[in-house]
DNA sequence: CTTGTGAACTTGTTAGACAATATTCAGGAC
DNA sequence: GTCCTGAATATTGTCTAACAAGTTCACAAG
């Protein structure tokens, strides 16, 4: 999957640099608010400035970097508000997906395999659970076969991975509970109970959201969305 | 509470060119498969090639242009498979949104206004209905207050606008019916009947999808899209 | 008719440069 | 001492010119 050679000769240099920067952000080497000066990056990768500039702009479009006009790009510092938005969006996308899967009672085999791996890793460190957990949710989305849905959800998950390495104390994951809830979700899909599956997922993601926000030092406000612009219609 | 959001239009040349190209694609001036050669565009806009290159790459990331390595970028030719994918994704996003809105029984005022405009335009040409129709659906999404959901839905709608001008015979829109169904959706939200609202929207978008696919000369298969020439990016 | 060869065109990337803007830091006013 | 002001520095936005690498198409050879 990941292009292995750090020397940037694989496909497109811009692609390679963007992929490398992404990996370094996910691995925690590049922490939040780390500035990525174009000239420095160009020197580090031994390429010209426009090349690394294109890679940076791509990551800005993905939301992993932030930059203002004439300002140095920095690794996005996803705060409580961003985490809340990301997890709400995840819930919106995935709960509807569960309803559709439940209609056909189709249980993706990849999701089963990913959760089985989570079950086996109950003794490992919480960090090891991140990858299989992401695979579990991604396989559910991919099962509906919509390229655009998969792409959108992957974009959200990349932001999740970015803010995951902000909290060193990853005790926000309870392996046994996660495994059990995933398993229950798969059962509800097989049983055709879409509403129950969606409700459980809402709870599942809602608790993860609150824990992550608390770990980031924010107030876990249950909603705090849509304050204006709404009117009851009689 | 919100410290930012002062609408200063800090515009760069790249942004301006990207916006202009987008507008020209939506207006139908740039039709599907139109090649956008970098040197030609640079000459047309009287800017350097890297500048227009950045604008093109941005539109490629948005899915409005397609390009292979070392190949000229062209306006995306959204075929039946792409339209099916786009409308399914729309349904996934928006039906869940309707369920959440119905829980609080809050009807966005912008959606009411947009549909009222549709009602007044029942005599106009079908093309005039596109803008208010898009505004109607966008206001529903925006009402939940998730920046990422709004961004994702806007991305889908930009693709919709792009393939709209491929079909000159826009008789796929029945103004009266659209107005009535929109109104019914708002009523169901106000009544707290999320399931019914989601089901009606599914039908609403499903019929629009089939008409559009038929107008593009494809088979309106209910699901099961064979991935064709989507996103040649490596 | 198929297959290769080559020229023309286009993009990928580099180098250096200049202008515009942001940031920083020193110095002066109170 | 603190705050404001302004110049020096740093960084990005954009341009010009150029070369390398790849694609497309016409055309000739088999």
Tab-separated table of N, CA, C and O (backbone and C1' of nucleotides) in Angstrom, chain B residues 12-14 47-51 70-71, chain D residues 13-16 18-19 21-24:
chain	number	residue	atom	x	y	z
B	12	UNK	N	-6.465	34.989	-3.938
B	12	UNK	CA	-5.223	34.859	-4.678
B	12	UNK	C	-5.554	34.614	-6.145
B	12	UNK	O	-6.693	34.318	-6.505
B	13	UNK	N	-4.567	34.738	-6.994
B	13	UNK	CA	-4.789	34.548	-8.424
B	13	UNK	C	-5.250	33.125	-8.695
B	13	UNK	O	-6.144	32.884	-9.501
B	14	UNK	N	-4.642	32.176	-8.000
B	14	UNK	CA	-5.035	30.778	-8.181
B	14	UNK	C	-6.505	30.596	-7.824
B	14	UNK	O	-7.257	29.944	-8.564
B	47	UNK	N	-1.314	34.650	-17.250
B	47	UNK	CA	-0.549	34.336	-16.049
B	47	UNK	C	0.485	33.276	-16.414
B	47	UNK	O	0.499	32.767	-17.540
B	48	UNK	N	1.335	32.951	-15.458
B	48	UNK	CA	2.361	31.943	-15.701
B	48	UNK	C	1.758	30.546	-15.629
B	48	UNK	O	0.711	30.326	-15.033
B	49	UNK	N	2.448	29.620	-16.227
B	49	UNK	CA	1.923	28.255	-16.272
B	49	UNK	C	1.783	27.633	-14.885
B	49	UNK	O	0.766	26.981	-14.620
B	50	UNK	N	2.738	27.784	-13.974
B	50	UNK	CA	2.540	27.197	-12.650
B	50	UNK	C	1.279	27.702	-11.951
B	50	UNK	O	0.655	26.974	-11.183
B	51	UNK	N	0.908	28.941	-12.198
B	51	UNK	CA	-0.280	29.493	-11.554
B	51	UNK	C	-1.531	28.761	-12.005
B	51	UNK	O	-2.339	28.286	-11.198
B	70	UNK	N	0.969	13.116	-16.966
B	70	UNK	CA	1.472	13.623	-18.240
B	70	UNK	C	0.366	13.762	-19.286
B	70	UNK	O	0.654	13.843	-20.475
B	71	UNK	N	-0.865	13.775	-18.845
B	71	UNK	CA	-1.960	13.947	-19.797
B	71	UNK	C	-2.669	15.265	-19.529
B	71	UNK	O	-2.662	15.786	-18.407
D	13	DG	P	1.491	31.178	-0.443
D	13	DG	O5'	1.665	32.296	-1.561
D	13	DG	C5'	0.924	33.505	-1.453
D	13	DG	C4'	1.047	34.327	-2.735
D	13	DG	C3'	0.711	33.567	-4.013
D	13	DG	O3'	-0.059	34.407	-4.871
D	13	DG	C1'	2.917	34.400	-4.139
D	14	DT	P	-0.705	33.761	-6.199
D	14	DT	O5'	0.401	34.070	-7.298
D	14	DT	C5'	0.743	35.420	-7.575
D	14	DT	C4'	1.945	35.495	-8.455
D	14	DT	C3'	1.890	34.649	-9.725
D	14	DT	O3'	1.580	35.481	-10.810
D	14	DT	C1'	4.074	34.690	-8.711
D	15	DC	P	1.595	34.876	-12.321
D	15	DC	O5'	3.099	35.138	-12.786
D	15	DC	C5'	3.627	36.457	-12.720
D	15	DC	C4'	5.094	36.454	-13.128
D	15	DC	C3'	5.350	35.789	-14.481
D	15	DC	O3'	5.758	36.755	-15.437
D	15	DC	C1'	6.911	35.064	-12.791
D	16	DT	P	5.738	36.394	-17.002
D	16	DT	O5'	7.209	35.876	-17.307
D	16	DT	C5'	8.315	36.718	-16.989
D	16	DT	C4'	9.615	35.941	-17.100
D	16	DT	C3'	9.768	35.131	-18.391
D	16	DT	O3'	10.851	35.626	-19.142
D	16	DT	C1'	10.379	33.852	-16.459
D	18	DA	P	15.461	30.530	-22.344
D	18	DA	O5'	15.634	29.059	-21.755
D	18	DA	C5'	16.382	28.889	-20.550
D	18	DA	C4'	16.176	27.490	-20.016
D	18	DA	C3'	16.139	26.394	-21.075
D	18	DA	O3'	17.383	25.695	-21.053
D	18	DA	C1'	14.494	26.058	-19.350
D	19	DC	P	17.754	24.630	-22.204
D	19	DC	O5'	17.489	23.233	-21.480
D	19	DC	C5'	18.073	22.984	-20.200
D	19	DC	C4'	17.394	21.799	-19.544
D	19	DC	C3'	17.338	20.536	-20.412
D	19	DC	O3'	17.827	19.437	-19.666
D	19	DC	C1'	15.199	21.032	-19.527
D	21	DA	P	15.175	12.437	-18.117
D	21	DA	O5'	13.621	12.106	-18.206
D	21	DA	C5'	12.766	12.451	-17.106
D	21	DA	C4'	11.317	12.254	-17.497
D	21	DA	C3'	11.044	10.982	-18.302
D	21	DA	O3'	9.902	10.342	-17.796
D	21	DA	C1'	10.185	12.852	-19.449
D	22	DG	P	9.642	8.794	-18.198
D	22	DG	O5'	8.192	8.864	-18.850
D	22	DG	C5'	7.159	9.557	-18.155
D	22	DG	C4'	6.155	10.130	-19.139
D	22	DG	C3'	5.588	9.090	-20.115
D	22	DG	O3'	4.221	8.870	-19.809
D	22	DG	C1'	6.155	11.152	-21.208
D	23	DT	P	3.374	7.775	-20.650
D	23	DT	O5'	2.589	8.666	-21.710
D	23	DT	C5'	1.835	9.795	-21.251
D	23	DT	C4'	1.255	10.557	-22.448
D	23	DT	C3'	0.520	9.672	-23.458
D	23	DT	O3'	-0.748	10.219	-23.731
D	23	DT	C1'	2.144	11.010	-24.558
D	24	DT	P	-1.835	9.353	-24.555
D	24	DT	O5'	-1.776	10.079	-25.967
D	24	DT	C5'	-1.837	11.497	-26.006
D	24	DT	C4'	-1.674	11.990	-27.436
D	24	DT	C3'	-2.386	11.140	-28.485
D	24	DT	O3'	-3.076	11.983	-29.392
D	24	DT	C1'	-0.095	11.367	-29.042
